PDB file of C-alpha atoms in Angstrom:
ATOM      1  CA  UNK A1455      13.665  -1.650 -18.290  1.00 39.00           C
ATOM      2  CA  UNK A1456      12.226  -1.180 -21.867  1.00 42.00           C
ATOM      3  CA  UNK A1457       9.061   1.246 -21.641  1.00 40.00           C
ATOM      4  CA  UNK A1458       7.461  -0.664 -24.117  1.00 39.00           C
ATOM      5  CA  UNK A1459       7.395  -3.826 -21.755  1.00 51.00           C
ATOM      6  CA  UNK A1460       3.659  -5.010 -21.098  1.00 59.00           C
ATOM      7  CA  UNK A1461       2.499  -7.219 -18.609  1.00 65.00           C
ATOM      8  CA  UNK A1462       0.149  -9.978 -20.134  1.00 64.00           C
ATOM      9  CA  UNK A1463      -2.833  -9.894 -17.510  1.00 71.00           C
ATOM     10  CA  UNK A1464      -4.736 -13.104 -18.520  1.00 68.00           C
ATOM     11  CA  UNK A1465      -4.064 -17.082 -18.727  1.00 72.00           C
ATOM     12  CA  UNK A1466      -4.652 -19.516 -15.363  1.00 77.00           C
ATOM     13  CA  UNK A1467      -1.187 -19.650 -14.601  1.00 89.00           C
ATOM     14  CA  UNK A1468      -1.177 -15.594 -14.233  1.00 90.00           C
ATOM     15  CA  UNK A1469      -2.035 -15.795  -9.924  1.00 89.00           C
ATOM     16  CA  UNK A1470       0.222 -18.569  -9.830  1.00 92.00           C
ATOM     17  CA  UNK A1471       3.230 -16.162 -11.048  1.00 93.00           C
ATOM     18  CA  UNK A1472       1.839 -13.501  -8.491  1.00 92.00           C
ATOM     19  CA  UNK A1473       1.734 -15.720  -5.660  1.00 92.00           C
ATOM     20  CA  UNK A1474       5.249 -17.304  -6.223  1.00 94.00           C
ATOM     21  CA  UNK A1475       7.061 -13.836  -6.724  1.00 93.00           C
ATOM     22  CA  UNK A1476       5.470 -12.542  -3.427  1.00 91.00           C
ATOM     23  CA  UNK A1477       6.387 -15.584  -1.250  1.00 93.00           C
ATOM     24  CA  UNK A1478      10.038 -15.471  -2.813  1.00 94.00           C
ATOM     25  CA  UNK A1479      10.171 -11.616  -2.800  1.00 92.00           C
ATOM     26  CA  UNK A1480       8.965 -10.962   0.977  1.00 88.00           C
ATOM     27  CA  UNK A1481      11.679 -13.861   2.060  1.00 90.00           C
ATOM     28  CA  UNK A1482      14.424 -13.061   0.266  1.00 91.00           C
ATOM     29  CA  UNK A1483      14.016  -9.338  -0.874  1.00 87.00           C
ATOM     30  CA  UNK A1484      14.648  -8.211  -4.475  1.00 88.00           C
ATOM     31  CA  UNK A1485      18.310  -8.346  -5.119  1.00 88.00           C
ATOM     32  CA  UNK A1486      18.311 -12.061  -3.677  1.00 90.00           C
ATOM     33  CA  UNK A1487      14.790 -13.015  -5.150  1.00 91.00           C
ATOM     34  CA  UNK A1488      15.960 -15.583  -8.012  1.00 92.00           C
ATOM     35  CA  UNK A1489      14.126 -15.935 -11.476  1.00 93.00           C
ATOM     36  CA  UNK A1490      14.248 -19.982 -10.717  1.00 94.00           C
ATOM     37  CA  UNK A1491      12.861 -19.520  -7.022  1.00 95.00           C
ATOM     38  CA  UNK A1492      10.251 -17.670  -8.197  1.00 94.00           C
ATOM     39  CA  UNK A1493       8.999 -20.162 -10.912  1.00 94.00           C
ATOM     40  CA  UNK A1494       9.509 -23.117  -8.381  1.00 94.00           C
ATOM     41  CA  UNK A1495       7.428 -21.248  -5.741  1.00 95.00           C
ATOM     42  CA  UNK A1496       4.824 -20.628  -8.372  1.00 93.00           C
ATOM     43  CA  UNK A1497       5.062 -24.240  -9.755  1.00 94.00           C
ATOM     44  CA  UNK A1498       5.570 -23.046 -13.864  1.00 93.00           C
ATOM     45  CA  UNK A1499       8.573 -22.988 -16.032  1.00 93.00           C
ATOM     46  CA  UNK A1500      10.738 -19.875 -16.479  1.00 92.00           C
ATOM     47  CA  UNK A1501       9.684 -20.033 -20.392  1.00 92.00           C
ATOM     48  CA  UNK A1502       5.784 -19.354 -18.645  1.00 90.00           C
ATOM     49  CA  UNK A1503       6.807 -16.575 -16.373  1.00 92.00           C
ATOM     50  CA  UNK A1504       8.854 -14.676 -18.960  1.00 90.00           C
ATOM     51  CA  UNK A1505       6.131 -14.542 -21.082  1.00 89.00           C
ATOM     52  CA  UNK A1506       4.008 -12.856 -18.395  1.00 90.00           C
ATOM     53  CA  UNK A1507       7.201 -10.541 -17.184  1.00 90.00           C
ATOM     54  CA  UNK A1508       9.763 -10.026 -19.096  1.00 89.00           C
ATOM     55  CA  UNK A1509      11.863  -7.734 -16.342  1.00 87.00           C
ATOM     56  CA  UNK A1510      11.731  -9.246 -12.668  1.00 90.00           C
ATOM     57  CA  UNK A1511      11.266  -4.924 -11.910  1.00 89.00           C
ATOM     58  CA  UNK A1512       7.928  -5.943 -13.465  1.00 88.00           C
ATOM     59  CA  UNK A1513       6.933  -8.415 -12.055  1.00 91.00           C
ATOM     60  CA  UNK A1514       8.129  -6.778  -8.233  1.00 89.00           C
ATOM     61  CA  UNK A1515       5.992  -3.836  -9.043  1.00 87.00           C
ATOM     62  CA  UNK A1516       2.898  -5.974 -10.300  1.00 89.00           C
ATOM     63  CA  UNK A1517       2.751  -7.323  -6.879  1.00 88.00           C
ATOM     64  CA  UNK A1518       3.043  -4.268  -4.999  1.00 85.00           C
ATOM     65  CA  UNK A1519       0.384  -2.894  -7.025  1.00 84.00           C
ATOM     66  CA  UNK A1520      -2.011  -6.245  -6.749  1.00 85.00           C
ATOM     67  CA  UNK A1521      -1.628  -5.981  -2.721  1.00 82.00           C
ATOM     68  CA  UNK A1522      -2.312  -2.278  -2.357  1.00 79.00           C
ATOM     69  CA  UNK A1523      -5.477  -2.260  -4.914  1.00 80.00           C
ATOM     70  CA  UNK A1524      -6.689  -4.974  -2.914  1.00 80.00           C
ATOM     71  CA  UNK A1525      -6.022  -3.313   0.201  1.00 74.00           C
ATOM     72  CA  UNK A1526      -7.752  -0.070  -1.480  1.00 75.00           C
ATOM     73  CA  UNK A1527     -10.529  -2.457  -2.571  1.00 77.00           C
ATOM     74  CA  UNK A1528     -11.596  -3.724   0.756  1.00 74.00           C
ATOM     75  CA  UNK A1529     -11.541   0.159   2.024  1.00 71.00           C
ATOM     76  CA  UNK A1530     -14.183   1.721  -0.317  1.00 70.00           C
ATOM     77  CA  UNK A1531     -16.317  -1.865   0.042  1.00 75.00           C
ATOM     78  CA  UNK A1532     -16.605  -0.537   3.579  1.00 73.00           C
ATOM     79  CA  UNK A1533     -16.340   3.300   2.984  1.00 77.00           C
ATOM     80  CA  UNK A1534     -20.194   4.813   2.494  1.00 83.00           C
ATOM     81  CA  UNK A1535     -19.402   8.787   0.761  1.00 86.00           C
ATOM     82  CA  UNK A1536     -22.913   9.192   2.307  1.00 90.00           C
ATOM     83  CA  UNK A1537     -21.947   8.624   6.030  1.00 93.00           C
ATOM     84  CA  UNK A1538     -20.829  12.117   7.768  1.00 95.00           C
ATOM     85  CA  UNK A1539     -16.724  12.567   8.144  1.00 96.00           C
ATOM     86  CA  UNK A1540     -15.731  10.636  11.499  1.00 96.00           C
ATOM     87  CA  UNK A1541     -17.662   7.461  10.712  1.00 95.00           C
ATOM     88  CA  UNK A1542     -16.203   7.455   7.399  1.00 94.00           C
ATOM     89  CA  UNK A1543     -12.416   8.510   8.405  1.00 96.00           C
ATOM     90  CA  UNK A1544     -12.740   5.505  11.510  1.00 96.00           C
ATOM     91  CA  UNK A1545     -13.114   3.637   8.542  1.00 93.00           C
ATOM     92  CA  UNK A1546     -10.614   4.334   6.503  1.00 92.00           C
ATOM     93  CA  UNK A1547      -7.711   4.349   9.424  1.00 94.00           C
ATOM     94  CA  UNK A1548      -9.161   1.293  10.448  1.00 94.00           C
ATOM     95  CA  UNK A1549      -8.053  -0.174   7.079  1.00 90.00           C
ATOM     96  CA  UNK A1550      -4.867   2.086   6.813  1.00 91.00           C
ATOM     97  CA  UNK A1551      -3.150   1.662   9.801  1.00 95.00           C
ATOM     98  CA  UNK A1552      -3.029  -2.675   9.912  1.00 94.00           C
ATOM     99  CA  UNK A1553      -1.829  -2.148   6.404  1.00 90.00           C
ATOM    100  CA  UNK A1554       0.862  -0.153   7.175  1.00 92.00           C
ATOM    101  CA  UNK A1555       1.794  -2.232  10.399  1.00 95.00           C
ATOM    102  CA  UNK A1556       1.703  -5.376   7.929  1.00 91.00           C
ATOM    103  CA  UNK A1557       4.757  -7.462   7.576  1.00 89.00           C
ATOM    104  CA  UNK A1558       4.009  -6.916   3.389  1.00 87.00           C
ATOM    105  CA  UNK A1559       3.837  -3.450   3.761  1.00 88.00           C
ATOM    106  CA  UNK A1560       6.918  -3.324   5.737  1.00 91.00           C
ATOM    107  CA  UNK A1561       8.878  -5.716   3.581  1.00 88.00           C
ATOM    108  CA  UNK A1562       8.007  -3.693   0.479  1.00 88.00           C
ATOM    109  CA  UNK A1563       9.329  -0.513   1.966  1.00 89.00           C
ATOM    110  CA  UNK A1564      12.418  -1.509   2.869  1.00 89.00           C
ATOM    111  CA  UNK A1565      12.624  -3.595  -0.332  1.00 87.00           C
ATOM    112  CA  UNK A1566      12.495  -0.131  -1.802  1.00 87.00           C
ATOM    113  CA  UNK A1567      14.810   1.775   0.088  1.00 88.00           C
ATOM    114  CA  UNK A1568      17.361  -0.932  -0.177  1.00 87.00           C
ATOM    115  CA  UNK A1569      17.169  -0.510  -4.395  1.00 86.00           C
ATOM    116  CA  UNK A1570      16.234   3.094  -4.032  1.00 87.00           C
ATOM    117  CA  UNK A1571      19.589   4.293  -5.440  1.00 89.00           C
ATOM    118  CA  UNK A1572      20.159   1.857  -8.156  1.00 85.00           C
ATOM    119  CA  UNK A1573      16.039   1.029  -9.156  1.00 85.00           C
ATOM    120  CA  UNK A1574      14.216   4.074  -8.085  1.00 89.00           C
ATOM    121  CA  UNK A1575      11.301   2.878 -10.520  1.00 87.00           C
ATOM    122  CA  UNK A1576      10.648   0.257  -7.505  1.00 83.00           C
ATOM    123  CA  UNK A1577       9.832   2.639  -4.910  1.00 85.00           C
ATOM    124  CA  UNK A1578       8.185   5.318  -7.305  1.00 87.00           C
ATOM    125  CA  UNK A1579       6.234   2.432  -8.528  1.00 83.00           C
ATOM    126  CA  UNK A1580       5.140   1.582  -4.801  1.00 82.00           C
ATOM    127  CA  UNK A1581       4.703   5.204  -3.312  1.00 85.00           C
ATOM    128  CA  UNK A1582       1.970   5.315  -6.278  1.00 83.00           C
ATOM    129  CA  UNK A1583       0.264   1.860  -5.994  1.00 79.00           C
ATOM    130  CA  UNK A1584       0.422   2.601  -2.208  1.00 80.00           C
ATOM    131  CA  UNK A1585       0.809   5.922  -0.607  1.00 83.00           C
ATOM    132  CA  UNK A1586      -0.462   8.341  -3.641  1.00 85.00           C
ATOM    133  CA  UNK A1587      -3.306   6.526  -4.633  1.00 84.00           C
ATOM    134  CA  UNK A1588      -4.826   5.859  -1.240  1.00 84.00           C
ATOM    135  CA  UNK A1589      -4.075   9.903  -0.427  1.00 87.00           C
ATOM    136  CA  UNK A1590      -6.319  10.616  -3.918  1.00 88.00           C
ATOM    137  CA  UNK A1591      -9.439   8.208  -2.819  1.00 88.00           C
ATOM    138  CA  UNK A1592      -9.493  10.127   0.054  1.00 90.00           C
ATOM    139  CA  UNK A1593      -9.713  13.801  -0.708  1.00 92.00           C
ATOM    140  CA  UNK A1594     -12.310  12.387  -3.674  1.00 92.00           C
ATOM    141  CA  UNK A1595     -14.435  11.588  -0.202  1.00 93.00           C
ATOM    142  CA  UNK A1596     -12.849  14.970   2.061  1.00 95.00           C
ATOM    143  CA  UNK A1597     -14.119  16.970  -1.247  1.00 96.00           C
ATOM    144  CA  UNK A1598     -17.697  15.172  -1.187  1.00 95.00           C
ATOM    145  CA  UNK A1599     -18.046  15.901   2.832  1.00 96.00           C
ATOM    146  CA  UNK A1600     -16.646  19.439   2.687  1.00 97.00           C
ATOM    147  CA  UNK A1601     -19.383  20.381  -0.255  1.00 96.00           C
ATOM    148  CA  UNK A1602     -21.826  19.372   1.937  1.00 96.00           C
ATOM    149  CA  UNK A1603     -20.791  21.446   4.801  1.00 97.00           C
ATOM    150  CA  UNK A1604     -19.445  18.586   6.886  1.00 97.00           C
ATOM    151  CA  UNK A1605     -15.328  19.581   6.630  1.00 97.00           C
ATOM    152  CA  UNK A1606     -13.790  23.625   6.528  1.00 97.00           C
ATOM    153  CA  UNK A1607     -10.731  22.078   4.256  1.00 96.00           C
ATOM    154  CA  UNK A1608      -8.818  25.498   3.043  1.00 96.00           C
ATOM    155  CA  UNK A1609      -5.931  22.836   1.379  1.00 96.00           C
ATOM    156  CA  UNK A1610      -7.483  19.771   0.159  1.00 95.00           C
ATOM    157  CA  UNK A1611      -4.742  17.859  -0.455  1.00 94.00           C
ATOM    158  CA  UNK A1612      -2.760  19.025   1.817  1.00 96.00           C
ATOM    159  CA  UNK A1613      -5.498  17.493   4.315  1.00 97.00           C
ATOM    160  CA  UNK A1614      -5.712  13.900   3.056  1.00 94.00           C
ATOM    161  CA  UNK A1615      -1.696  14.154   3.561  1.00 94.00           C
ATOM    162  CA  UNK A1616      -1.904  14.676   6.445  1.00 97.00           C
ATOM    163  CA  UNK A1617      -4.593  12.013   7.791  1.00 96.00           C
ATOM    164  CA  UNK A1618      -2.178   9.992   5.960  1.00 93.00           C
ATOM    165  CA  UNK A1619       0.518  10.566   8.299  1.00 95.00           C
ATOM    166  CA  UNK A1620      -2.045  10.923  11.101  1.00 97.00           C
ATOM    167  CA  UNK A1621      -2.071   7.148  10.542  1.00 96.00           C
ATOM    168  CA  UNK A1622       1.526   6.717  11.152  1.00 95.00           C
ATOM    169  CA  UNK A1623       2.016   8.303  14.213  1.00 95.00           C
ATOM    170  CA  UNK A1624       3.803   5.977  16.820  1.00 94.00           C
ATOM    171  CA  UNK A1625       3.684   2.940  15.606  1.00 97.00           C
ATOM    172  CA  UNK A1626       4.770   3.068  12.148  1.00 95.00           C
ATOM    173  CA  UNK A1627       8.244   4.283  13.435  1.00 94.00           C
ATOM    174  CA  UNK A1628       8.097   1.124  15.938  1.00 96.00           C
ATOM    175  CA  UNK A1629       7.515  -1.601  13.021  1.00 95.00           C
ATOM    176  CA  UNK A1630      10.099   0.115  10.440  1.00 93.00           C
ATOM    177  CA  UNK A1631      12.853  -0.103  12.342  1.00 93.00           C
ATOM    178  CA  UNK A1632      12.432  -3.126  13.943  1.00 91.00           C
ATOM    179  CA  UNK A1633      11.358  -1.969  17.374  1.00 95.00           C
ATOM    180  CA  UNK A1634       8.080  -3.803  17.425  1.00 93.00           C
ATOM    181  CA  UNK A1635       6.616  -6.343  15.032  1.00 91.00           C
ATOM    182  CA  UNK A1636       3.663  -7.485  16.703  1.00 94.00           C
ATOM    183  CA  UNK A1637       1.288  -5.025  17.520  1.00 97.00           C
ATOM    184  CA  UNK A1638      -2.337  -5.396  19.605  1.00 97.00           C
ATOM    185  CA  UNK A1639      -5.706  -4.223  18.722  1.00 97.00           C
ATOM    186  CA  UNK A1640      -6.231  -1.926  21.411  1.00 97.00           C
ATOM    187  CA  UNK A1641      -2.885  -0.190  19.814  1.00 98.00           C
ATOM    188  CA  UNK A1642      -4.115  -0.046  16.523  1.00 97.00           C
ATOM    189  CA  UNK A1643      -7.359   1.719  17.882  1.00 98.00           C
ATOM    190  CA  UNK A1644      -5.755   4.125  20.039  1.00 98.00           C
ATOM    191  CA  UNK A1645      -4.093   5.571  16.393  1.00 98.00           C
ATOM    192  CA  UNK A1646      -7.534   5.006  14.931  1.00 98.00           C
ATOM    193  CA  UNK A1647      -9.265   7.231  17.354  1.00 98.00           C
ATOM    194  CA  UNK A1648      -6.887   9.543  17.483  1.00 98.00           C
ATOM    195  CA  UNK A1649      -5.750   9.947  14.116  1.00 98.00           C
ATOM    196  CA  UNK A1650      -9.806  11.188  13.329  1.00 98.00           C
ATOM    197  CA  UNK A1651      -9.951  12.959  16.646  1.00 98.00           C
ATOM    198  CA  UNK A1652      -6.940  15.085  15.903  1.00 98.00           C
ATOM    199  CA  UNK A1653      -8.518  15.324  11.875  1.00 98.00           C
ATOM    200  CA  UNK A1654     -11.465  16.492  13.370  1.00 98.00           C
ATOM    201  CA  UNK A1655     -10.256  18.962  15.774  1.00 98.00           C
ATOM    202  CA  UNK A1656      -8.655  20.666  12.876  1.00 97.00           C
ATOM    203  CA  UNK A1657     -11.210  20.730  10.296  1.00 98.00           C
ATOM    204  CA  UNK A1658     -14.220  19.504  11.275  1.00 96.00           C
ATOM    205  CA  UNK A1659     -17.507  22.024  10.415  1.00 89.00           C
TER     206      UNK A1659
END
């Protein structure tokens, strides 16, 4: 894929584009997603969707990226820096954890790990839409709550890592291999709580 390739961000037909390549990409993965599925699903010519993404790796990775910023977005709508560390940690696994249970979420990761070998850019381009950048938003808040007192964090980073994973325990495994798909509220919150129990154990002031 050309490193000079740029995504044109503007026009009306720009969401249409978006919303075709996820419908087409989540059914029939990346390999089997088609360049003419994808403008039929998003109801333009091919000519109109080339000239928004040139590379169908661009276009994969601009919807990754559009899910998990607006994923990120709803988080810190909700997410007050100037609420003490388990209010605002409920929060955020609260947000985290359906995410990760999501049947995009899940889709996109093994999207990725089926092209890992021959398009690592894919899963590199996922792990930072995704993984890294909700990992950074959170220590900016761990950082703010430990300067006040609130959170002993001797590794910062190494603590929003592992909230992170916190967030994973038990079911995560269940929903990527298949195990489960459908999971129940009260399951959700039993991670919730104890994903900011066991954060709090640790670290807490």
């Amino acid at each position: 894929m050309p490193e000079s390739a740029t995504i044109v961000r503007t026009g009306r037909k720009f969401q249409q584009v978006l919303n075709g390549a996820r419908e087409v990409f989540l059914r029939d993965g990346f390999e089997g997603a088609s360049v003419d599925d994808i403008a039929r699903a998003a109801g333009v010519s091919k000519a109109t969707l080339y000239s928004y993404f040139p590379d169908k790796r661009l276009l994969f990775m601009e919807v990754a990226q559009t899910e998990c910023n607006s994923m990120a977005d709803r988080a810190l709508e909700l997410i007050d820096d100037t609420k003490p560390p388990r209010e605002v940690l409920t929060v955020a696994a609260s947000q985290i954890v359906p995410f990760l249970l999501s049947e995009f979420a899940q889709r996109i990761f093994r999207i990725c790990m089926a092209e890992r070998d021959r398009f690592p850019e894919l899963g590199r381009a996922f792990y930072a839409a995704g993984p890294e950048m909700g990992r950074k938003r959170l220590a900016e808040y761990l950082e703010i709550a430990a300067q006040r007192g609130e959170l002993n964090l001797p590794d910062l980073q190494m603590a929003a890592e592992q909230f992170s994973e916190l967030c994973k325990v038990k079911l995560w495994n269940l929903a990527a291999f298949g195990v489960q798909t459908q999971f129940s509220q009260e399951e959700i919150d039993d991670v919730v709580v104890n994903a900011v129990e066991t954060f709090m154990a640790r670290y807490g002031a």
